Amino acid sequence: MKFRYELLYREVYCENLKVGIVTDVIIDAEEWKITHLAIKLTKEASNEILGAKKSFYNVLAISAVAPASKSTSKDRVELKVSKSQLHMYLRPPQ
């Protein structure tokens, strides 16, 4: 799927904080919709958002992503939620 490759390795930002990098796209096979982005969190984001001391992989709900038209750059993914809300949109990979 072409759009998957267009999203891979894009940087994810929330309020000018680099949250991480997209490592995969998770699709609901029944509805054919993207539901989550697999991301590798940066050390800084892991610490600031989750209180962790190191970088790790996580899954981000697509509902946290801003529309492409609101993005400042085509090379990055902007989030529409605040840093204080971001922990609600993250979950460990299964």
GROMACS .gro file of N, CA and C in nm:
model
  282
    1MET      N    1   0.084  -0.117   0.000
    1MET     CA    2   0.000   0.000   0.000
    1MET      C    3   0.088   0.124   0.000
    2LYS      N    4   0.067   0.205  -0.099
    2LYS     CA    5   0.154   0.319  -0.121
    2LYS      C    6   0.156   0.417  -0.003
    3PHE      N    7   0.038   0.448   0.055
    3PHE     CA    8   0.033   0.548   0.162
    3PHE      C    9   0.113   0.504   0.283
    4ARG      N   10   0.125   0.374   0.305
    4ARG     CA   11   0.203   0.324   0.417
    4ARG      C   12   0.348   0.369   0.404
    5TYR      N   13   0.402   0.357   0.285
    5TYR     CA   14   0.541   0.394   0.263
    5TYR      C   15   0.561   0.545   0.267
    6GLU      N   16   0.457   0.620   0.239
    6GLU     CA   17   0.467   0.765   0.249
    6GLU      C   18   0.472   0.812   0.394
    7LEU      N   19   0.419   0.733   0.485
    7LEU     CA   20   0.418   0.770   0.627
    7LEU      C   21   0.539   0.717   0.703
    8LEU      N   22   0.598   0.609   0.656
    8LEU     CA   23   0.711   0.550   0.728
    8LEU      C   24   0.826   0.647   0.743
    9TYR      N   25   0.883   0.647   0.861
    9TYR     CA   26   1.001   0.726   0.898
    9TYR      C   27   0.977   0.877   0.902
   10ARG      N   28   0.852   0.919   0.901
   10ARG     CA   29   0.823   1.061   0.922
   10ARG      C   30   0.833   1.092   1.071
   11GLU      N   31   0.879   1.211   1.101
   11GLU     CA   32   0.889   1.253   1.241
   11GLU      C   33   0.752   1.297   1.289
   12VAL      N   34   0.723   1.268   1.416
   12VAL     CA   35   0.595   1.304   1.478
   12VAL      C   36   0.620   1.415   1.578
   13TYR      N   37   0.542   1.523   1.569
   13TYR     CA   38   0.560   1.639   1.657
   13TYR      C   39   0.431   1.673   1.730
   14CYS      N   40   0.447   1.718   1.853
   14CYS     CA   41   0.337   1.767   1.935
   14CYS      C   42   0.385   1.894   2.004
   15GLU      N   43   0.325   2.006   1.971
   15GLU     CA   44   0.363   2.135   2.030
   15GLU      C   45   0.514   2.158   2.022
   16ASN      N   46   0.573   2.138   1.907
   16ASN     CA   47   0.716   2.157   1.880
   16ASN      C   48   0.807   2.060   1.956
   17LEU      N   49   0.752   1.956   2.016
   17LEU     CA   50   0.832   1.850   2.077
   17LEU      C   51   0.836   1.734   1.979
   18LYS      N   52   0.957   1.689   1.944
   18LYS     CA   53   0.968   1.572   1.857
   18LYS      C   54   0.932   1.451   1.940
   19VAL      N   55   0.816   1.392   1.911
   19VAL     CA   56   0.765   1.278   1.987
   19VAL      C   57   0.835   1.150   1.944
   20GLY      N   58   0.857   1.134   1.815
   20GLY     CA   59   0.922   1.012   1.767
   20GLY      C   60   0.919   1.002   1.617
   21ILE      N   61   0.935   0.879   1.567
   21ILE     CA   62   0.938   0.850   1.424
   21ILE      C   63   0.840   0.736   1.397
   22VAL      N   64   0.763   0.749   1.289
   22VAL     CA   65   0.668   0.645   1.249
   22VAL      C   66   0.746   0.524   1.199
   23THR      N   67   0.717   0.407   1.258
   23THR     CA   68   0.784   0.284   1.216
   23THR      C   69   0.691   0.189   1.142
   24ASP      N   70   0.559   0.208   1.158
   24ASP     CA   71   0.463   0.123   1.087
   24ASP      C   72   0.324   0.185   1.094
   25VAL      N   73   0.235   0.135   1.012
   25VAL     CA   74   0.096   0.179   1.007
   25VAL      C   75   0.009   0.059   1.039
   26ILE      N   76  -0.086   0.075   1.131
   26ILE     CA   77  -0.174  -0.034   1.170
   26ILE      C   78  -0.312  -0.010   1.110
   27ILE      N   79  -0.362  -0.110   1.037
   27ILE     CA   80  -0.488  -0.096   0.964
   27ILE      C   81  -0.590  -0.196   1.017
   28ASP      N   82  -0.715  -0.150   1.032
   28ASP     CA   83  -0.827  -0.237   1.066
   28ASP      C   84  -0.866  -0.309   0.938
   29ALA      N   85  -0.847  -0.441   0.933
   29ALA     CA   86  -0.871  -0.517   0.811
   29ALA      C   87  -1.018  -0.524   0.771
   30GLU      N   88  -1.107  -0.511   0.867
   30GLU     CA   89  -1.250  -0.517   0.835
   30GLU      C   90  -1.300  -0.387   0.773
   31GLU      N   91  -1.256  -0.274   0.825
   31GLU     CA   92  -1.303  -0.144   0.777
   31GLU      C   93  -1.206  -0.077   0.680
   32TRP      N   94  -1.087  -0.132   0.663
   32TRP     CA   95  -0.985  -0.076   0.576
   32TRP      C   96  -0.955   0.069   0.612
   33LYS      N   97  -0.934   0.091   0.742
   33LYS     CA   98  -0.900   0.224   0.792
   33LYS      C   99  -0.773   0.216   0.875
   34ILE      N  100  -0.693   0.320   0.868
   34ILE     CA  101  -0.577   0.329   0.956
   34ILE      C  102  -0.628   0.359   1.095
   35THR      N  103  -0.587   0.279   1.194
   35THR     CA  104  -0.632   0.301   1.331
   35THR      C  105  -0.522   0.355   1.421
   36HIS      N  106  -0.397   0.315   1.395
   36HIS     CA  107  -0.285   0.355   1.479
   36HIS      C  108  -0.158   0.370   1.396
   37LEU      N  109  -0.065   0.446   1.450
   37LEU     CA  110   0.070   0.454   1.396
   37LEU      C  111   0.165   0.395   1.499
   38ALA      N  112   0.249   0.304   1.457
   38ALA     CA  113   0.354   0.252   1.545
   38ALA      C  114   0.468   0.353   1.540
   39ILE      N  115   0.513   0.398   1.656
   39ILE     CA  116   0.620   0.498   1.659
   39ILE      C  117   0.728   0.458   1.758
   40LYS      N  118   0.847   0.505   1.731
   40LYS     CA  119   0.957   0.493   1.827
   40LYS      C  120   0.968   0.629   1.894
   41LEU      N  121   0.935   0.633   2.021
   41LEU     CA  122   0.939   0.758   2.096
   41LEU      C  123   1.083   0.803   2.117
   42THR      N  124   1.104   0.934   2.117
   42THR     CA  125   1.236   0.986   2.152
   42THR      C  126   1.254   0.977   2.304
   43LYS      N  127   1.375   0.984   2.348
   43LYS     CA  128   1.405   0.980   2.491
   43LYS      C  129   1.339   1.098   2.563
   44GLU      N  130   1.345   1.215   2.501
   44GLU     CA  131   1.287   1.335   2.561
   44GLU      C  132   1.136   1.322   2.574
   45ALA      N  133   1.069   1.274   2.470
   45ALA     CA  134   0.924   1.258   2.474
   45ALA      C  135   0.883   1.150   2.573
   46SER      N  136   0.957   1.041   2.576
   46SER     CA  137   0.928   0.933   2.673
   46SER      C  138   0.933   0.986   2.815
   47ASN      N  139   1.033   1.069   2.842
   47ASN     CA  140   1.049   1.125   2.975
   47ASN      C  141   0.940   1.227   3.006
   48GLU      N  142   0.917   1.321   2.914
   48GLU     CA  143   0.822   1.429   2.938
   48GLU      C  144   0.677   1.381   2.942
   49ILE      N  145   0.640   1.288   2.856
   49ILE     CA  146   0.500   1.244   2.845
   49ILE      C  147   0.468   1.128   2.938
   50LEU      N  148   0.559   1.030   2.946
   50LEU     CA  149   0.530   0.908   3.022
   50LEU      C  150   0.617   0.890   3.147
   51GLY      N  151   0.715   0.977   3.165
   51GLY     CA  152   0.802   0.966   3.282
   51GLY      C  153   0.904   0.854   3.271
   52ALA      N  154   0.925   0.801   3.152
   52ALA     CA  155   1.023   0.694   3.130
   52ALA      C  156   1.162   0.754   3.110
   53LYS      N  157   1.264   0.674   3.137
   53LYS     CA  158   1.400   0.726   3.127
   53LYS      C  159   1.469   0.695   2.995
   54LYS      N  160   1.404   0.613   2.909
   54LYS     CA  161   1.467   0.580   2.782
   54LYS      C  162   1.364   0.576   2.670
   55SER      N  163   1.413   0.571   2.550
   55SER     CA  164   1.329   0.564   2.431
   55SER      C  165   1.274   0.423   2.417
   56PHE      N  166   1.151   0.411   2.364
   56PHE     CA  167   1.094   0.279   2.337
   56PHE      C  168   0.984   0.291   2.232
   57TYR      N  169   0.936   0.176   2.186
   57TYR     CA  170   0.831   0.173   2.085
   57TYR      C  171   0.695   0.182   2.151
   58ASN      N  172   0.600   0.245   2.080
   58ASN     CA  173   0.466   0.262   2.131
   58ASN      C  174   0.371   0.272   2.012
   59VAL      N  175   0.241   0.271   2.040
   59VAL     CA  176   0.140   0.280   1.935
   59VAL      C  177   0.055   0.403   1.963
   60LEU      N  178   0.036   0.487   1.861
   60LEU     CA  179  -0.037   0.612   1.874
   60LEU      C  180  -0.169   0.603   1.798
   61ALA      N  181  -0.279   0.635   1.865
   61ALA     CA  182  -0.410   0.634   1.800
   61ALA      C  183  -0.415   0.741   1.692
   62ILE      N  184  -0.473   0.706   1.579
   62ILE     CA  185  -0.479   0.799   1.465
   62ILE      C  186  -0.564   0.921   1.496
   63SER      N  187  -0.652   0.911   1.594
   63SER     CA  188  -0.738   1.025   1.630
   63SER      C  189  -0.658   1.142   1.687
   64ALA      N  190  -0.533   1.119   1.725
   64ALA     CA  191  -0.448   1.226   1.777
   64ALA      C  192  -0.380   1.306   1.666
   65VAL      N  193  -0.386   1.257   1.543
   65VAL     CA  194  -0.316   1.319   1.431
   65VAL      C  195  -0.399   1.431   1.370
   66ALA      N  196  -0.336   1.543   1.348
   66ALA     CA  197  -0.402   1.658   1.285
   66ALA      C  198  -0.419   1.632   1.136
   67PRO      N  199  -0.516   1.697   1.073
   67PRO     CA  200  -0.532   1.683   0.927
   67PRO      C  201  -0.406   1.730   0.855
   68ALA      N  202  -0.378   1.669   0.742
   68ALA     CA  203  -0.257   1.704   0.665
   68ALA      C  204  -0.256   1.851   0.625
   69SER      N  205  -0.372   1.909   0.605
   69SER     CA  206  -0.379   2.050   0.564
   69SER      C  207  -0.329   2.144   0.674
   70LYS      N  208  -0.326   2.098   0.799
   70LYS     CA  209  -0.281   2.183   0.909
   70LYS      C  210  -0.133   2.161   0.942
   71SER      N  211  -0.070   2.068   0.875
   71SER     CA  212   0.070   2.038   0.900
   71SER      C  213   0.158   2.149   0.843
   72THR      N  214   0.265   2.182   0.916
   72THR     CA  215   0.357   2.286   0.872
   72THR      C  216   0.455   2.235   0.767
   73SER      N  217   0.468   2.104   0.756
   73SER     CA  218   0.562   2.045   0.662
   73SER      C  219   0.507   1.912   0.614
   74LYS      N  220   0.539   1.877   0.492
   74LYS     CA  221   0.494   1.748   0.438
   74LYS      C  222   0.582   1.634   0.487
   75ASP      N  223   0.693   1.665   0.550
   75ASP     CA  224   0.785   1.562   0.596
   75ASP      C  225   0.764   1.522   0.741
   76ARG      N  226   0.659   1.575   0.804
   76ARG     CA  227   0.636   1.542   0.944
   76ARG      C  228   0.488   1.524   0.971
   77VAL      N  229   0.458   1.459   1.080
   77VAL     CA  230   0.321   1.436   1.124
   77VAL      C  231   0.296   1.524   1.245
   78GLU      N  232   0.198   1.611   1.235
   78GLU     CA  233   0.163   1.700   1.346
   78GLU      C  234   0.046   1.638   1.425
   79LEU      N  235   0.051   1.652   1.556
   79LEU     CA  236  -0.058   1.602   1.640
   79LEU      C  237  -0.148   1.718   1.681
   80LYS      N  238  -0.277   1.690   1.694
   80LYS     CA  239  -0.372   1.796   1.730
   80LYS      C  240  -0.401   1.799   1.880
   81VAL      N  241  -0.342   1.709   1.956
   81VAL     CA  242  -0.363   1.705   2.100
   81VAL      C  243  -0.246   1.772   2.171
   82SER      N  244  -0.268   1.814   2.293
   82SER     CA  245  -0.160   1.878   2.370
   82SER      C  246  -0.069   1.771   2.431
   83LYS      N  247   0.049   1.814   2.474
   83LYS     CA  248   0.142   1.721   2.538
   83LYS      C  249   0.082   1.659   2.663
   84SER      N  250   0.001   1.736   2.735
   84SER     CA  251  -0.058   1.683   2.858
   84SER      C  252  -0.165   1.578   2.829
   85GLN      N  253  -0.222   1.577   2.709
   85GLN     CA  254  -0.323   1.478   2.671
   85GLN      C  255  -0.265   1.359   2.598
   86LEU      N  256  -0.145   1.371   2.549
   86LEU     CA  257  -0.087   1.271   2.460
   86LEU      C  258  -0.079   1.131   2.522
   87HIS      N  259  -0.056   1.121   2.650
   87HIS     CA  260  -0.045   0.989   2.713
   87HIS      C  261  -0.173   0.906   2.696
   88MET      N  262  -0.288   0.972   2.677
   88MET     CA  263  -0.414   0.900   2.659
   88MET      C  264  -0.424   0.835   2.520
   89TYR      N  265  -0.345   0.881   2.426
   89TYR     CA  266  -0.349   0.829   2.289
   89TYR      C  267  -0.239   0.727   2.262
   90LEU      N  268  -0.155   0.702   2.359
   90LEU     CA  269  -0.046   0.605   2.345
   90LEU      C  270  -0.079   0.476   2.418
   91ARG      N  271  -0.032   0.365   2.364
   91ARG     CA  272  -0.044   0.236   2.432
   91ARG      C  273   0.072   0.149   2.391
   92PRO      N  274   0.110   0.055   2.475
   92PRO     CA  275   0.220  -0.035   2.438
   92PRO      C  276   0.180  -0.122   2.320
   93PRO      N  277   0.274  -0.158   2.233
   93PRO     CA  278   0.241  -0.247   2.122
   93PRO      C  279   0.204  -0.386   2.173
   94GLN      N  280   0.114  -0.453   2.102
   94GLN     CA  281   0.070  -0.586   2.146
   94GLN      C  282   0.142  -0.694   2.072
   0.00000   0.00000   0.00000
